[in-house]
mmCIF file with all atom_site columns, C-alpha atoms and ligand atoms in Angstrom:
data_model
loop_
_atom_site.group_PDB
_atom_site.id
_atom_site.type_symbol
_atom_site.label_atom_id
_atom_site.label_alt_id
_atom_site.label_comp_id
_atom_site.label_asym_id
_atom_site.label_entity_id
_atom_site.label_seq_id
_atom_site.pdbx_PDB_ins_code
_atom_site.Cartn_x
_atom_site.Cartn_y
_atom_site.Cartn_z
_atom_site.occupancy
_atom_site.B_iso_or_equiv
_atom_site.pdbx_formal_charge
_atom_site.auth_seq_id
_atom_site.auth_comp_id
_atom_site.auth_asym_id
_atom_site.auth_atom_id
_atom_site.pdbx_PDB_model_num
ATOM   1   C CA  . MET A 1 1   ? 158.797 88.093  55.917 1.00 49.00 ? 92  MET A CA  1
ATOM   2   C CA  . THR A 1 2   ? 158.291 90.601  53.205 1.00 40.00 ? 93  THR A CA  1
ATOM   3   C CA  . GLY A 1 3   ? 156.141 93.684  53.064 1.00 39.00 ? 94  GLY A CA  1
ATOM   4   C CA  . ALA A 1 4   ? 156.101 97.270  54.204 1.00 40.00 ? 95  ALA A CA  1
ATOM   5   C CA  . SER A 1 5   ? 156.969 97.824  57.831 1.00 52.00 ? 96  SER A CA  1
ATOM   6   C CA  . PRO A 1 6   ? 157.245 100.727 60.223 1.00 48.00 ? 97  PRO A CA  1
ATOM   7   C CA  . ASP A 1 7   ? 160.754 99.472  61.021 1.00 58.00 ? 98  ASP A CA  1
ATOM   8   C CA  . ARG A 1 8   ? 161.866 100.700 57.642 1.00 56.00 ? 99  ARG A CA  1
ATOM   9   C CA  . GLN A 1 9   ? 161.201 104.284 58.644 1.00 55.00 ? 100 GLN A CA  1
ATOM   10  C CA  . PRO A 1 10  ? 164.340 106.397 58.586 1.00 55.00 ? 101 PRO A CA  1
ATOM   11  C CA  . GLY A 1 11  ? 165.421 107.689 61.957 1.00 69.00 ? 102 GLY A CA  1
ATOM   12  C CA  . LEU A 1 12  ? 163.786 104.932 63.994 1.00 89.00 ? 103 LEU A CA  1
ATOM   13  C CA  . ALA A 1 13  ? 165.575 104.602 67.330 1.00 96.00 ? 104 ALA A CA  1
ATOM   14  C CA  . PRO A 1 14  ? 167.741 101.549 67.975 1.00 98.00 ? 105 PRO A CA  1
ATOM   15  C CA  . SER A 1 15  ? 166.230 98.731  69.971 1.00 97.00 ? 106 SER A CA  1
ATOM   16  C CA  . ALA A 1 16  ? 166.862 99.057  73.713 1.00 97.00 ? 107 ALA A CA  1
ATOM   17  C CA  . TRP A 1 17  ? 167.961 95.396  73.705 1.00 98.00 ? 108 TRP A CA  1
ATOM   18  C CA  . VAL A 1 18  ? 170.555 96.035  71.032 1.00 98.00 ? 109 VAL A CA  1
ATOM   19  C CA  . LEU A 1 19  ? 171.778 99.132  72.833 1.00 98.00 ? 110 LEU A CA  1
ATOM   20  C CA  . ARG A 1 20  ? 172.082 97.172  76.061 1.00 98.00 ? 111 ARG A CA  1
ATOM   21  C CA  . PHE A 1 21  ? 174.378 94.554  74.560 1.00 98.00 ? 112 PHE A CA  1
ATOM   22  C CA  . ALA A 1 22  ? 176.169 96.585  71.891 1.00 98.00 ? 113 ALA A CA  1
ATOM   23  C CA  . GLY A 1 23  ? 179.161 96.892  74.200 1.00 98.00 ? 114 GLY A CA  1
ATOM   24  C CA  . LEU A 1 24  ? 179.732 93.137  74.012 1.00 98.00 ? 115 LEU A CA  1
ATOM   25  C CA  . VAL A 1 25  ? 180.813 93.459  70.384 1.00 98.00 ? 116 VAL A CA  1
ATOM   26  C CA  . PRO A 1 26  ? 184.614 93.646  70.431 1.00 98.00 ? 117 PRO A CA  1
ATOM   27  C CA  . ALA A 1 27  ? 185.876 97.159  69.765 1.00 97.00 ? 118 ALA A CA  1
ATOM   28  C CA  . GLY A 1 28  ? 186.369 97.877  66.095 1.00 96.00 ? 119 GLY A CA  1
ATOM   29  C CA  . GLY A 1 29  ? 184.956 94.502  65.107 1.00 98.00 ? 120 GLY A CA  1
ATOM   30  C CA  . ALA A 1 30  ? 182.780 93.746  62.124 1.00 98.00 ? 121 ALA A CA  1
ATOM   31  C CA  . VAL A 1 31  ? 179.026 93.754  62.592 1.00 98.00 ? 122 VAL A CA  1
ATOM   32  C CA  . LEU A 1 32  ? 176.337 92.131  60.477 1.00 99.00 ? 123 LEU A CA  1
ATOM   33  C CA  . ASP A 1 33  ? 172.908 93.790  60.473 1.00 98.00 ? 124 ASP A CA  1
ATOM   34  C CA  . LEU A 1 34  ? 170.685 91.169  58.861 1.00 98.00 ? 125 LEU A CA  1
ATOM   35  C CA  . ALA A 1 35  ? 167.392 92.314  57.308 1.00 98.00 ? 126 ALA A CA  1
ATOM   36  C CA  . CYS A 1 36  ? 168.572 95.794  58.193 1.00 98.00 ? 127 CYS A CA  1
ATOM   37  C CA  . GLY A 1 37  ? 165.588 97.807  56.958 1.00 98.00 ? 128 GLY A CA  1
ATOM   38  C CA  . GLY A 1 38  ? 166.367 101.471 57.450 1.00 98.00 ? 129 GLY A CA  1
ATOM   39  C CA  . GLY A 1 39  ? 169.649 100.483 59.067 1.00 98.00 ? 130 GLY A CA  1
ATOM   40  C CA  . ARG A 1 40  ? 169.018 101.756 62.583 1.00 98.00 ? 131 ARG A CA  1
ATOM   41  C CA  . HIS A 1 41  ? 171.469 99.200  63.962 1.00 98.00 ? 132 HIS A CA  1
ATOM   42  C CA  . ALA A 1 42  ? 173.925 99.501  61.103 1.00 98.00 ? 133 ALA A CA  1
ATOM   43  C CA  . ARG A 1 43  ? 174.022 103.205 61.900 1.00 98.00 ? 134 ARG A CA  1
ATOM   44  C CA  . LEU A 1 44  ? 174.393 102.551 65.617 1.00 98.00 ? 135 LEU A CA  1
ATOM   45  C CA  . PHE A 1 45  ? 177.421 100.339 65.100 1.00 98.00 ? 136 PHE A CA  1
ATOM   46  C CA  . LEU A 1 46  ? 179.012 102.625 62.532 1.00 98.00 ? 137 LEU A CA  1
ATOM   47  C CA  . ALA A 1 47  ? 178.710 105.422 65.097 1.00 98.00 ? 138 ALA A CA  1
ATOM   48  C CA  . ARG A 1 48  ? 180.398 103.149 67.630 1.00 98.00 ? 139 ARG A CA  1
ATOM   49  C CA  . GLY A 1 49  ? 183.378 102.698 65.322 1.00 98.00 ? 140 GLY A CA  1
ATOM   50  C CA  . HIS A 1 50  ? 182.556 99.330  63.790 1.00 98.00 ? 141 HIS A CA  1
ATOM   51  C CA  . ARG A 1 51  ? 182.629 98.108  60.231 1.00 98.00 ? 142 ARG A CA  1
ATOM   52  C CA  . VAL A 1 52  ? 179.144 97.062  59.214 1.00 98.00 ? 143 VAL A CA  1
ATOM   53  C CA  . THR A 1 53  ? 177.617 94.750  56.653 1.00 98.00 ? 144 THR A CA  1
ATOM   54  C CA  . ALA A 1 54  ? 173.955 95.566  56.112 1.00 98.00 ? 145 ALA A CA  1
ATOM   55  C CA  . VAL A 1 55  ? 171.832 93.000  54.277 1.00 98.00 ? 146 VAL A CA  1
ATOM   56  C CA  . ASP A 1 56  ? 168.274 93.347  53.052 1.00 98.00 ? 147 ASP A CA  1
ATOM   57  C CA  . ILE A 1 57  ? 166.145 92.432  50.069 1.00 98.00 ? 148 ILE A CA  1
ATOM   58  C CA  . ASP A 1 58  ? 165.513 96.151  49.688 1.00 98.00 ? 149 ASP A CA  1
ATOM   59  C CA  . THR A 1 59  ? 168.585 98.206  50.465 1.00 98.00 ? 150 THR A CA  1
ATOM   60  C CA  . GLY A 1 60  ? 166.904 101.525 49.722 1.00 98.00 ? 151 GLY A CA  1
ATOM   61  C CA  . GLY A 1 61  ? 166.768 102.296 53.434 1.00 98.00 ? 152 GLY A CA  1
ATOM   62  C CA  . VAL A 1 62  ? 170.547 102.205 53.731 1.00 98.00 ? 153 VAL A CA  1
ATOM   63  C CA  . ALA A 1 63  ? 171.474 103.626 50.325 1.00 98.00 ? 154 ALA A CA  1
ATOM   64  C CA  . ASP A 1 64  ? 172.915 106.689 52.021 1.00 97.00 ? 155 ASP A CA  1
ATOM   65  C CA  . LEU A 1 65  ? 175.486 104.500 53.792 1.00 98.00 ? 156 LEU A CA  1
ATOM   66  C CA  . ALA A 1 66  ? 177.044 103.295 50.552 1.00 95.00 ? 157 ALA A CA  1
ATOM   67  C CA  . ALA A 1 67  ? 179.508 106.170 50.556 1.00 95.00 ? 158 ALA A CA  1
ATOM   68  C CA  . ASP A 1 68  ? 180.905 105.130 53.933 1.00 97.00 ? 159 ASP A CA  1
ATOM   69  C CA  . PRO A 1 69  ? 183.996 102.949 53.389 1.00 98.00 ? 160 PRO A CA  1
ATOM   70  C CA  . ARG A 1 70  ? 183.206 101.093 56.609 1.00 98.00 ? 161 ARG A CA  1
ATOM   71  C CA  . ALA A 1 71  ? 179.784 100.058 55.347 1.00 98.00 ? 162 ALA A CA  1
ATOM   72  C CA  . GLU A 1 72  ? 179.047 97.165  53.031 1.00 98.00 ? 163 GLU A CA  1
ATOM   73  C CA  . ILE A 1 73  ? 175.542 97.054  51.614 1.00 98.00 ? 164 ILE A CA  1
ATOM   74  C CA  . VAL A 1 74  ? 174.351 93.671  50.379 1.00 98.00 ? 165 VAL A CA  1
ATOM   75  C CA  . ALA A 1 75  ? 171.075 93.315  48.491 1.00 98.00 ? 166 ALA A CA  1
ATOM   76  C CA  . ALA A 1 76  ? 169.887 89.732  48.873 1.00 98.00 ? 167 ALA A CA  1
ATOM   77  C CA  . ASP A 1 77  ? 166.702 87.732  49.120 1.00 98.00 ? 168 ASP A CA  1
ATOM   78  C CA  . LEU A 1 78  ? 167.393 85.758  52.269 1.00 98.00 ? 169 LEU A CA  1
ATOM   79  C CA  . GLU A 1 79  ? 164.386 83.524  51.801 1.00 98.00 ? 170 GLU A CA  1
ATOM   80  C CA  . ASN A 1 80  ? 164.640 82.543  48.152 1.00 97.00 ? 171 ASN A CA  1
ATOM   81  C CA  . GLY A 1 81  ? 168.305 82.899  47.321 1.00 94.00 ? 172 GLY A CA  1
ATOM   82  C CA  . ALA A 1 82  ? 171.601 81.481  48.498 1.00 96.00 ? 173 ALA A CA  1
ATOM   83  C CA  . TRP A 1 83  ? 173.026 82.701  51.794 1.00 97.00 ? 174 TRP A CA  1
ATOM   84  C CA  . PRO A 1 84  ? 174.863 85.814  50.600 1.00 98.00 ? 175 PRO A CA  1
ATOM   85  C CA  . LEU A 1 85  ? 177.691 85.797  53.130 1.00 98.00 ? 176 LEU A CA  1
ATOM   86  C CA  . GLY A 1 86  ? 179.449 82.525  52.380 1.00 96.00 ? 177 GLY A CA  1
ATOM   87  C CA  . GLY A 1 87  ? 181.315 81.329  55.428 1.00 96.00 ? 178 GLY A CA  1
ATOM   88  C CA  . ARG A 1 88  ? 181.986 84.774  56.787 1.00 98.00 ? 179 ARG A CA  1
ATOM   89  C CA  . ALA A 1 89  ? 181.868 85.409  60.509 1.00 98.00 ? 180 ALA A CA  1
ATOM   90  C CA  . PHE A 1 90  ? 181.222 88.659  62.345 1.00 98.00 ? 181 PHE A CA  1
ATOM   91  C CA  . ASP A 1 91  ? 182.070 90.011  65.781 1.00 98.00 ? 182 ASP A CA  1
ATOM   92  C CA  . GLY A 1 92  ? 178.502 91.171  66.153 1.00 98.00 ? 183 GLY A CA  1
ATOM   93  C CA  . VAL A 1 93  ? 175.419 89.724  64.468 1.00 98.00 ? 184 VAL A CA  1
ATOM   94  C CA  . VAL A 1 94  ? 172.249 91.756  64.897 1.00 99.00 ? 185 VAL A CA  1
ATOM   95  C CA  . VAL A 1 95  ? 168.791 90.650  63.834 1.00 99.00 ? 186 VAL A CA  1
ATOM   96  C CA  . THR A 1 96  ? 165.697 92.567  64.850 1.00 98.00 ? 187 THR A CA  1
ATOM   97  C CA  . ASN A 1 97  ? 162.070 92.233  63.868 1.00 98.00 ? 188 ASN A CA  1
ATOM   98  C CA  . TYR A 1 98  ? 162.808 89.563  61.304 1.00 98.00 ? 189 TYR A CA  1
ATOM   99  C CA  . LEU A 1 99  ? 162.382 85.804  61.301 1.00 98.00 ? 190 LEU A CA  1
ATOM   100 C CA  . TRP A 1 100 ? 163.005 83.235  58.632 1.00 98.00 ? 191 TRP A CA  1
ATOM   101 C CA  . ARG A 1 101 ? 163.491 79.971  60.474 1.00 98.00 ? 192 ARG A CA  1
ATOM   102 C CA  . PRO A 1 102 ? 165.778 78.200  57.993 1.00 97.00 ? 193 PRO A CA  1
ATOM   103 C CA  . LEU A 1 103 ? 168.360 80.921  58.624 1.00 98.00 ? 194 LEU A CA  1
ATOM   104 C CA  . LEU A 1 104 ? 168.676 80.364  62.363 1.00 98.00 ? 195 LEU A CA  1
ATOM   105 C CA  . PRO A 1 105 ? 171.612 77.894  62.127 1.00 98.00 ? 196 PRO A CA  1
ATOM   106 C CA  . LEU A 1 106 ? 173.411 80.134  59.642 1.00 98.00 ? 197 LEU A CA  1
ATOM   107 C CA  . ILE A 1 107 ? 172.890 83.152  61.870 1.00 98.00 ? 198 ILE A CA  1
ATOM   108 C CA  . ALA A 1 108 ? 174.380 81.359  64.877 1.00 98.00 ? 199 ALA A CA  1
ATOM   109 C CA  . ALA A 1 109 ? 177.267 80.101  62.738 1.00 98.00 ? 200 ALA A CA  1
ATOM   110 C CA  . SER A 1 110 ? 178.000 83.665  61.610 1.00 98.00 ? 201 SER A CA  1
ATOM   111 C CA  . VAL A 1 111 ? 179.186 84.723  65.055 1.00 98.00 ? 202 VAL A CA  1
ATOM   112 C CA  . ALA A 1 112 ? 182.986 84.808  65.187 1.00 98.00 ? 203 ALA A CA  1
ATOM   113 C CA  . PRO A 1 113 ? 184.932 83.575  68.221 1.00 98.00 ? 204 PRO A CA  1
ATOM   114 C CA  . GLY A 1 114 ? 184.715 86.316  70.816 1.00 98.00 ? 205 GLY A CA  1
ATOM   115 C CA  . GLY A 1 115 ? 181.650 87.719  69.114 1.00 98.00 ? 206 GLY A CA  1
ATOM   116 C CA  . VAL A 1 116 ? 178.020 88.080  70.062 1.00 98.00 ? 207 VAL A CA  1
ATOM   117 C CA  . LEU A 1 117 ? 174.585 87.521  68.573 1.00 98.00 ? 208 LEU A CA  1
ATOM   118 C CA  . ILE A 1 118 ? 171.937 90.074  69.498 1.00 99.00 ? 209 ILE A CA  1
ATOM   119 C CA  . TYR A 1 119 ? 168.530 88.953  68.283 1.00 99.00 ? 210 TYR A CA  1
ATOM   120 C CA  . GLU A 1 120 ? 165.087 90.357  69.037 1.00 98.00 ? 211 GLU A CA  1
ATOM   121 C CA  . THR A 1 121 ? 161.852 89.650  67.250 1.00 98.00 ? 212 THR A CA  1
ATOM   122 C CA  . PHE A 1 122 ? 158.189 88.966  67.763 1.00 98.00 ? 213 PHE A CA  1
ATOM   123 C CA  . ALA A 1 123 ? 156.966 85.878  69.566 1.00 98.00 ? 214 ALA A CA  1
ATOM   124 C CA  . ARG A 1 124 ? 153.776 83.887  69.853 1.00 97.00 ? 215 ARG A CA  1
ATOM   125 C CA  . GLY A 1 125 ? 151.140 85.952  71.575 1.00 97.00 ? 216 GLY A CA  1
ATOM   126 C CA  . ASN A 1 126 ? 151.940 88.974  69.473 1.00 98.00 ? 217 ASN A CA  1
ATOM   127 C CA  . GLU A 1 127 ? 148.875 88.256  67.365 1.00 97.00 ? 218 GLU A CA  1
ATOM   128 C CA  . ARG A 1 128 ? 146.868 89.894  70.176 1.00 96.00 ? 219 ARG A CA  1
ATOM   129 C CA  . PHE A 1 129 ? 148.470 93.188  69.231 1.00 96.00 ? 220 PHE A CA  1
ATOM   130 C CA  . GLY A 1 130 ? 148.386 92.962  65.460 1.00 95.00 ? 221 GLY A CA  1
ATOM   131 C CA  . ARG A 1 131 ? 151.125 92.158  62.979 1.00 95.00 ? 222 ARG A CA  1
ATOM   132 C CA  . PRO A 1 132 ? 153.047 90.044  62.658 1.00 96.00 ? 223 PRO A CA  1
ATOM   133 C CA  . SER A 1 133 ? 150.380 87.496  63.511 1.00 96.00 ? 224 SER A CA  1
ATOM   134 C CA  . ASN A 1 134 ? 151.373 84.734  61.106 1.00 96.00 ? 225 ASN A CA  1
ATOM   135 C CA  . PRO A 1 135 ? 152.960 81.948  63.195 1.00 96.00 ? 226 PRO A CA  1
ATOM   136 C CA  . ASP A 1 136 ? 155.658 81.630  60.546 1.00 95.00 ? 227 ASP A CA  1
ATOM   137 C CA  . PHE A 1 137 ? 156.951 84.994  61.715 1.00 96.00 ? 228 PHE A CA  1
ATOM   138 C CA  . LEU A 1 138 ? 156.487 84.482  65.446 1.00 98.00 ? 229 LEU A CA  1
ATOM   139 C CA  . LEU A 1 139 ? 159.022 82.708  67.613 1.00 98.00 ? 230 LEU A CA  1
ATOM   140 C CA  . ALA A 1 140 ? 157.814 79.740  69.614 1.00 97.00 ? 231 ALA A CA  1
ATOM   141 C CA  . GLU A 1 141 ? 158.546 79.573  73.320 1.00 96.00 ? 232 GLU A CA  1
ATOM   142 C CA  . GLY A 1 142 ? 162.277 79.141  73.850 1.00 98.00 ? 233 GLY A CA  1
ATOM   143 C CA  . GLU A 1 143 ? 163.037 79.078  70.136 1.00 98.00 ? 234 GLU A CA  1
ATOM   144 C CA  . LEU A 1 144 ? 165.979 81.462  70.295 1.00 98.00 ? 235 LEU A CA  1
ATOM   145 C CA  . LEU A 1 145 ? 167.433 79.427  73.158 1.00 98.00 ? 236 LEU A CA  1
ATOM   146 C CA  . ARG A 1 146 ? 167.216 76.298  71.033 1.00 98.00 ? 237 ARG A CA  1
ATOM   147 C CA  . ALA A 1 147 ? 168.726 78.132  68.066 1.00 98.00 ? 238 ALA A CA  1
ATOM   148 C CA  . VAL A 1 148 ? 171.939 78.814  69.960 1.00 98.00 ? 239 VAL A CA  1
ATOM   149 C CA  . GLU A 1 149 ? 172.052 75.676  72.080 1.00 98.00 ? 240 GLU A CA  1
ATOM   150 C CA  . GLY A 1 150 ? 175.398 73.920  71.719 1.00 97.00 ? 241 GLY A CA  1
ATOM   151 C CA  . ARG A 1 151 ? 176.660 76.780  69.575 1.00 97.00 ? 242 ARG A CA  1
ATOM   152 C CA  . LEU A 1 152 ? 176.707 79.955  71.657 1.00 98.00 ? 243 LEU A CA  1
ATOM   153 C CA  . ARG A 1 153 ? 176.695 80.811  75.345 1.00 98.00 ? 244 ARG A CA  1
ATOM   154 C CA  . VAL A 1 154 ? 173.533 82.581  76.468 1.00 98.00 ? 245 VAL A CA  1
ATOM   155 C CA  . VAL A 1 155 ? 174.292 85.944  78.081 1.00 98.00 ? 246 VAL A CA  1
ATOM   156 C CA  . ALA A 1 156 ? 170.690 87.060  78.461 1.00 98.00 ? 247 ALA A CA  1
ATOM   157 C CA  . TYR A 1 157 ? 167.281 85.902  77.281 1.00 98.00 ? 248 TYR A CA  1
ATOM   158 C CA  . GLU A 1 158 ? 163.775 87.263  77.638 1.00 98.00 ? 249 GLU A CA  1
ATOM   159 C CA  . CYS A 1 159 ? 160.346 86.427  76.287 1.00 98.00 ? 250 CYS A CA  1
ATOM   160 C CA  . LEU A 1 160 ? 157.791 88.951  77.410 1.00 97.00 ? 251 LEU A CA  1
ATOM   161 C CA  . GLU A 1 161 ? 155.120 91.471  76.637 1.00 97.00 ? 252 GLU A CA  1
ATOM   162 C CA  . VAL A 1 162 ? 156.439 94.976  76.114 1.00 97.00 ? 253 VAL A CA  1
ATOM   163 C CA  . THR A 1 163 ? 154.755 98.341  75.753 1.00 96.00 ? 254 THR A CA  1
ATOM   164 C CA  . GLU A 1 164 ? 157.597 100.211 74.049 1.00 92.00 ? 255 GLU A CA  1
ATOM   165 C CA  . PRO A 1 165 ? 158.079 101.158 71.274 1.00 92.00 ? 256 PRO A CA  1
ATOM   166 C CA  . ARG A 1 166 ? 154.609 99.627  70.881 1.00 93.00 ? 257 ARG A CA  1
ATOM   167 C CA  . PRO A 1 167 ? 152.673 96.854  72.605 1.00 97.00 ? 258 PRO A CA  1
ATOM   168 C CA  . ALA A 1 168 ? 154.071 93.529  71.446 1.00 97.00 ? 259 ALA A CA  1
ATOM   169 C CA  . VAL A 1 169 ? 155.248 90.125  72.580 1.00 98.00 ? 260 VAL A CA  1
ATOM   170 C CA  . VAL A 1 170 ? 158.947 89.769  71.899 1.00 98.00 ? 261 VAL A CA  1
ATOM   171 C CA  . GLN A 1 171 ? 161.651 87.221  72.428 1.00 98.00 ? 262 GLN A CA  1
ATOM   172 C CA  . ARG A 1 172 ? 165.257 88.335  72.590 1.00 98.00 ? 263 ARG A CA  1
ATOM   173 C CA  . ILE A 1 173 ? 168.643 86.899  73.230 1.00 98.00 ? 264 ILE A CA  1
ATOM   174 C CA  . ALA A 1 174 ? 172.243 87.952  73.568 1.00 98.00 ? 265 ALA A CA  1
ATOM   175 C CA  . ALA A 1 175 ? 174.570 85.019  73.097 1.00 98.00 ? 266 ALA A CA  1
ATOM   176 C CA  . ALA A 1 176 ? 178.330 84.859  72.776 1.00 98.00 ? 267 ALA A CA  1
ATOM   177 C CA  . ARG A 1 177 ? 180.784 82.577  71.064 1.00 98.00 ? 268 ARG A CA  1
ATOM   178 C CA  . ASP A 1 178 ? 183.607 82.177  73.501 1.00 94.00 ? 269 ASP A CA  1
ATOM   179 C CA  . GLY A 1 179 ? 187.006 82.559  71.928 1.00 87.00 ? 270 GLY A CA  1
ATOM   180 C CA  . SER A 1 180 ? 189.831 84.910  71.193 1.00 73.00 ? 271 SER A CA  1
ATOM   181 C CA  . GLY A 1 181 ? 187.768 87.829  69.981 1.00 57.00 ? 272 GLY A CA  1
ATOM   182 C CA  . VAL A 1 182 ? 190.338 88.758  67.391 1.00 45.00 ? 273 VAL A CA  1
ATOM   183 C CA  . SER A 1 183 ? 188.985 86.886  64.410 1.00 45.00 ? 274 SER A CA  1
ATOM   184 C CA  . SER A 1 184 ? 186.077 88.513  62.604 1.00 47.00 ? 275 SER A CA  1
ATOM   185 C CA  . THR A 1 185 ? 185.394 88.774  58.949 1.00 48.00 ? 276 THR A CA  1
ATOM   186 C CA  . ALA A 1 186 ? 187.916 90.479  56.767 1.00 37.00 ? 277 ALA A CA  1
ATOM   187 C CA  . SER A 1 187 ? 187.262 94.032  55.764 1.00 40.00 ? 278 SER A CA  1
ATOM   188 C CA  . PRO A 1 188 ? 183.912 94.276  53.998 1.00 36.00 ? 279 PRO A CA  1
ATOM   189 C CA  . ARG A 1 189 ? 185.660 95.737  50.988 1.00 33.00 ? 280 ARG A CA  1
ATOM   190 C CA  . GLU A 1 190 ? 187.736 92.581  50.637 1.00 32.00 ? 281 GLU A CA  1
ATOM   191 C CA  . HIS A 1 191 ? 184.517 90.662  50.178 1.00 29.00 ? 282 HIS A CA  1
ATOM   192 C CA  . ALA A 1 192 ? 182.622 93.138  48.082 1.00 26.00 ? 283 ALA A CA  1
HETATM 193 C C1  . LIG B 2 .   ? 160.330 94.610  60.115 1.00 59.96 ? 436 LIG B C1  1
HETATM 194 S S1  . LIG B 2 .   ? 161.671 95.104  59.095 1.00 59.96 ? 436 LIG B S1  1
HETATM 195 C C2  . LIG B 2 .   ? 163.017 95.149  60.289 1.00 59.96 ? 436 LIG B C2  1
HETATM 196 C C3  . LIG B 2 .   ? 164.117 96.067  59.863 1.00 59.96 ? 436 LIG B C3  1
HETATM 197 C C4  . LIG B 2 .   ? 165.261 96.197  60.865 1.00 59.96 ? 436 LIG B C4  1
HETATM 198 N N1  . LIG B 2 .   ? 165.858 94.930  61.210 1.00 59.96 ? 436 LIG B N1  1
HETATM 199 C C5  . LIG B 2 .   ? 164.807 96.918  62.095 1.00 59.96 ? 436 LIG B C5  1
HETATM 200 O O1  . LIG B 2 .   ? 164.498 96.279  63.090 1.00 59.96 ? 436 LIG B O1  1
HETATM 201 O O2  . LIG B 2 .   ? 164.758 98.147  62.070 1.00 59.96 ? 436 LIG B O2  1
HETATM 202 C C6  . LIG B 2 .   ? 161.989 93.606  58.222 1.00 59.96 ? 436 LIG B C6  1
HETATM 203 C C7  . LIG B 2 .   ? 163.031 93.728  57.145 1.00 59.96 ? 436 LIG B C7  1
HETATM 204 O O3  . LIG B 2 .   ? 163.225 92.451  56.567 1.00 59.96 ? 436 LIG B O3  1
HETATM 205 C C8  . LIG B 2 .   ? 163.455 92.633  55.201 1.00 59.96 ? 436 LIG B C8  1
HETATM 206 N N2  . LIG B 2 .   ? 163.137 91.401  54.491 1.00 59.96 ? 436 LIG B N2  1
HETATM 207 C C9  . LIG B 2 .   ? 161.920 90.850  54.347 1.00 59.96 ? 436 LIG B C9  1
HETATM 208 N N3  . LIG B 2 .   ? 161.997 89.770  53.578 1.00 59.96 ? 436 LIG B N3  1
HETATM 209 C C10 . LIG B 2 .   ? 163.296 89.639  53.216 1.00 59.96 ? 436 LIG B C10 1
HETATM 210 C C11 . LIG B 2 .   ? 163.992 88.714  52.404 1.00 59.96 ? 436 LIG B C11 1
HETATM 211 N N4  . LIG B 2 .   ? 163.369 87.708  51.808 1.00 59.96 ? 436 LIG B N4  1
HETATM 212 N N5  . LIG B 2 .   ? 165.321 88.879  52.247 1.00 59.96 ? 436 LIG B N5  1
HETATM 213 C C12 . LIG B 2 .   ? 165.967 89.897  52.840 1.00 59.96 ? 436 LIG B C12 1
HETATM 214 N N6  . LIG B 2 .   ? 165.349 90.807  53.617 1.00 59.96 ? 436 LIG B N6  1
HETATM 215 C C13 . LIG B 2 .   ? 164.020 90.677  53.799 1.00 59.96 ? 436 LIG B C13 1
HETATM 216 C C14 . LIG B 2 .   ? 162.531 93.765  54.816 1.00 59.96 ? 436 LIG B C14 1
HETATM 217 O O4  . LIG B 2 .   ? 162.918 94.365  53.598 1.00 59.96 ? 436 LIG B O4  1
HETATM 218 C C15 . LIG B 2 .   ? 162.645 94.664  56.023 1.00 59.96 ? 436 LIG B C15 1
HETATM 219 O O5  . LIG B 2 .   ? 163.649 95.631  55.839 1.00 59.96 ? 436 LIG B O5  1
#
């Protein structure tokens, strides 16, 4: 799902869904912000005291975070290259406004025991409001539920029309991997 997007604007507010479930990420744990754009959620979790790995094909939006020792910036083409994170697992995995279906199993597998996946993106019906309108980039009914089924425990799920921050049809999930909550990926710097 390439191309310019308003979500790459610096200073864009965090998603209300991500804010709502951010507290489920174990304190001090490592967070993955996949397809991070301008890094609104990377910044949110850094401010909350987490280590953050921010991945995008274009890391220009998070270049300013490179000086932060708690931030790991990974430039990777998630759709045409190898999965850039090996077998690493994270206490929080955040994906917003991005969909590349082949990654869904890897995303669910990237949640460490005790960790949580917070995912929100556009769903079918959004074509009424504009982009994305390509079905490849729109979740089908229940698709996020199926993506975590047998892997993670669903904490909350919604598929609905919203008006904020702009009219859209979105699907979103918060789903946890039950476990000790003490695992998590090693320090980003150990993997750099
Ligand atoms: C709509 S923006 C969402 C940004 C961020 N998640 C947010 O919600 O603020 C989509 C992001 O996906 C990234 N992206 C698109 N295609 C990609 C690819 N093949 N590999 C990695 N990132 C990609 C874009 O660079 C962009 O930053």
